[in-house]
CSV table of C-alpha atoms and ligand atoms in Angstrom, one decimal:
chain,number,residue,atom,x,y,z
A,69,MET,CA,12.9,22.1,-12.3
A,70,LYS,CA,14.8,21.4,-9.1
A,71,GLN,CA,14.2,23.4,-5.9
A,72,ILE,CA,16.8,24.1,-3.5
A,73,ILE,CA,16.3,22.8,0.1
A,74,ASN,CA,18.3,23.4,3.5
A,75,LEU,CA,18.2,20.9,5.8
A,76,THR,CA,19.9,19.8,8.9
A,77,ILE,CA,20.6,15.6,9.1
A,78,ASN,CA,22.5,14.6,11.9
A,79,ASP,CA,23.7,17.7,13.1
A,80,LYS,CA,25.1,18.5,9.5
A,81,LYS,CA,23.6,21.0,7.3
A,82,TYR,CA,22.7,20.0,3.8
A,83,GLU,CA,21.7,22.5,0.6
A,84,VAL,CA,20.4,20.4,-2.0
A,85,ALA,CA,18.4,20.6,-5.4
A,86,VAL,CA,15.6,18.2,-5.4
A,87,ASP,CA,12.7,17.2,-8.0
A,88,ALA,CA,9.7,18.2,-6.3
A,89,ASN,CA,8.5,14.7,-6.4
A,90,LEU,CA,11.3,13.5,-4.6
A,91,THR,CA,10.6,11.8,-1.2
A,92,LEU,CA,12.7,12.4,1.9
A,93,LEU,CA,13.4,8.9,1.6
A,94,ASP,CA,15.0,8.6,-2.2
A,95,LEU,CA,17.1,12.0,-1.2
A,96,LEU,CA,18.6,10.2,2.2
A,97,ARG,CA,19.3,7.1,0.2
A,98,TYR,CA,20.1,8.1,-3.0
A,99,GLN,CA,21.4,11.6,-3.0
A,100,LEU,CA,23.2,11.8,0.2
A,101,GLY,CA,24.2,7.9,0.5
A,102,LEU,CA,22.2,7.5,3.7
A,103,THR,CA,20.8,4.1,3.6
A,104,GLY,CA,20.1,3.4,7.3
A,105,ALA,CA,16.5,4.0,6.2
A,106,LYS,CA,15.3,1.2,4.2
A,107,LYS,CA,12.5,1.2,1.3
A,108,GLY,CA,9.9,-1.4,2.4
A,109,CYS,CA,6.3,-0.6,1.2
A,110,GLU,CA,6.7,3.1,0.1
A,111,LEU,CA,2.9,3.3,1.3
A,112,GLY,CA,3.6,4.1,4.6
A,113,ASP,CA,2.3,0.6,6.4
A,114,CYS,CA,6.0,-0.9,7.3
A,115,GLY,CA,7.9,2.0,9.1
A,116,ALA,CA,11.4,0.7,7.4
A,117,CYS,CA,12.2,4.2,6.1
A,118,ALA,CA,11.1,5.9,9.5
A,119,VAL,CA,13.6,8.9,10.5
A,120,ILE,CA,13.0,11.8,13.3
A,121,MET,CA,12.0,14.8,12.0
A,122,ASP,CA,11.8,17.8,14.5
A,123,GLY,CA,11.4,15.3,17.6
A,124,LYS,CA,8.6,12.9,15.9
A,125,PRO,CA,9.3,9.8,14.1
A,126,VAL,CA,8.2,9.7,10.5
A,127,ASN,CA,7.8,7.6,7.7
A,128,SER,CA,10.3,9.2,5.2
A,129,CYS,CA,8.8,7.5,2.2
A,130,LEU,CA,5.5,9.5,2.5
A,131,VAL,CA,7.6,13.2,3.1
A,132,LEU,CA,8.5,15.1,0.2
A,133,ALA,CA,11.7,16.2,0.4
A,134,VAL,CA,11.0,20.1,-0.5
A,135,SER,CA,8.4,19.5,2.8
A,136,ALA,CA,11.7,18.9,5.0
A,137,ASN,CA,13.0,22.1,4.1
A,138,GLY,CA,14.4,23.6,7.5
A,139,LYS,CA,13.9,20.5,9.2
A,140,ASP,CA,16.1,19.0,11.7
A,141,ILE,CA,16.2,15.1,10.8
A,142,THR,CA,17.9,12.5,12.6
A,143,THR,CA,18.9,9.0,11.0
A,144,ILE,CA,20.0,5.8,12.2
A,145,GLU,CA,23.4,7.2,11.0
A,146,GLY,CA,23.5,9.9,13.3
A,147,LEU,CA,23.0,7.5,16.8
A,148,GLU,CA,26.4,6.1,17.0
A,149,ASP,CA,29.1,8.7,18.0
A,150,GLU,CA,32.4,8.5,18.9
A,151,ASN,CA,32.2,6.1,22.2
A,152,GLY,CA,30.6,3.6,19.7
A,153,LEU,CA,26.5,2.1,19.3
A,154,HIS,CA,24.0,4.3,21.2
A,155,PRO,CA,22.7,2.3,23.9
A,156,LEU,CA,19.4,1.8,22.4
A,157,GLN,CA,21.7,0.3,19.2
A,158,GLN,CA,23.7,-1.6,22.1
A,159,SER,CA,20.5,-2.8,23.6
A,160,PHE,CA,19.0,-4.6,20.3
A,161,VAL,CA,22.2,-6.4,20.2
A,162,GLU,CA,22.4,-7.5,23.8
A,163,LYS,CA,19.0,-8.4,23.9
A,164,GLY,CA,18.7,-10.5,20.2
A,165,ALA,CA,16.3,-8.0,19.1
A,166,ILE,CA,17.9,-7.9,15.5
A,167,GLN,CA,17.3,-10.8,12.6
A,168,CYS,CA,17.3,-9.6,9.0
A,169,GLY,CA,17.4,-6.1,10.2
A,170,PHE,CA,15.4,-4.8,7.7
A,171,CYS,CA,12.8,-3.1,10.6
A,172,THR,CA,15.7,-2.1,12.7
A,173,SER,CA,16.7,1.6,11.9
A,174,GLY,CA,12.9,2.2,12.0
A,175,MET,CA,12.6,0.4,15.2
A,176,ILE,CA,15.4,2.1,16.9
A,177,LEU,CA,14.4,5.4,15.8
A,178,SER,CA,10.8,4.7,17.1
A,179,GLY,CA,12.1,3.8,20.1
A,180,LYS,CA,14.5,6.6,20.7
A,181,THR,CA,11.5,9.0,20.0
A,182,LEU,CA,9.6,7.3,23.0
A,183,LEU,CA,12.8,7.4,25.4
A,184,ASP,CA,13.5,11.0,24.8
A,185,LYS,CA,10.0,11.4,26.4
A,186,ASN,CA,9.9,8.9,28.5
A,187,PRO,CA,12.6,7.2,29.9
A,188,ASN,CA,11.0,4.1,31.4
A,189,PRO,CA,7.9,3.3,29.2
A,190,THR,CA,5.8,0.3,30.2
A,191,ASP,CA,5.0,-2.8,28.2
A,192,LYS,CA,2.0,-1.0,26.6
A,193,GLU,CA,3.8,2.5,25.5
A,194,VAL,CA,6.4,0.3,23.8
A,195,ARG,CA,4.0,-1.3,21.9
A,196,SER,CA,2.4,1.8,20.9
A,197,ALA,CA,5.2,3.6,20.1
A,198,ILE,CA,6.3,0.8,17.6
A,199,SER,CA,2.8,0.4,16.2
A,200,GLY,CA,3.6,1.6,12.9
A,201,ASN,CA,6.8,-0.6,12.6
A,202,LEU,CA,6.3,-3.9,11.1
A,203,CYS,CA,9.2,-6.7,11.8
A,204,ARG,CA,8.8,-10.2,10.2
A,205,CYS,CA,11.1,-12.0,11.8
A,206,THR,CA,11.4,-11.3,15.9
A,207,GLY,CA,8.0,-11.5,17.2
A,208,TYR,CA,8.7,-8.2,18.6
A,209,GLN,CA,8.9,-9.2,22.2
A,210,LYS,CA,12.8,-8.9,22.1
A,211,ILE,CA,12.6,-5.3,20.5
A,212,ILE,CA,10.0,-4.3,23.7
A,213,GLU,CA,12.4,-5.9,26.2
A,214,ALA,CA,15.7,-3.9,24.2
A,215,VAL,CA,13.7,-0.5,24.3
A,216,GLN,CA,12.7,-1.2,28.0
A,217,SER,CA,16.0,-2.1,29.0
A,218,VAL,CA,18.4,0.9,28.2
A,219,ASP,CA,19.7,2.6,30.8
A,220,SER,CA,17.1,5.9,31.3
A,221,ASP,CA,20.5,8.2,30.4
A,222,ILE,CA,20.3,8.2,27.1
B,1500,LIG,S1,8.6,2.4,2.9
B,1500,LIG,FE1,7.6,3.7,4.2
B,1500,LIG,S2,6.3,2.8,5.4
B,1500,LIG,FE2,7.0,1.5,4.4
B,1501,LIG,S1,14.6,-8.3,11.8
B,1501,LIG,FE1,13.8,-8.9,9.8
B,1501,LIG,S2,11.8,-7.5,9.7
B,1501,LIG,FE2,12.6,-7.0,11.8
């Protein structure tokens, strides 16, 4: 039996009917067509599915959609605006912090959560913020540089 939930995603309000065992990740990807959050391990280990929920990064594969009722969610699709890429997205491009891209949306959302609280993080603070996000391609250093080199006014 489906349950009706109401949530806000990228400043847009949604009312959707979901199965009790549906994850937030599957709601985003398969019911709402927001495929920026990636499906990696589905175990909470890789961070590829990370989104921001009420200001905190969460692994959406571990969140039931019904638990997101009433929540405010930001996905990678919500960062770009009419002026183009978000400065953190632009920084990832300019620093070469993207290779296959599978980890990128989660990395950027973890980085954004940090920068929203702390616009000038240290190397250690960035490493801590992205510690739940695995990248098999970049070696992490360019990702750290990308987070640290964003204009503080984001
Ligand atoms: S897919 Fe969610 S943490 Fe890996
Ligand atoms: S760029 Fe490929 S996993 Fe990070």
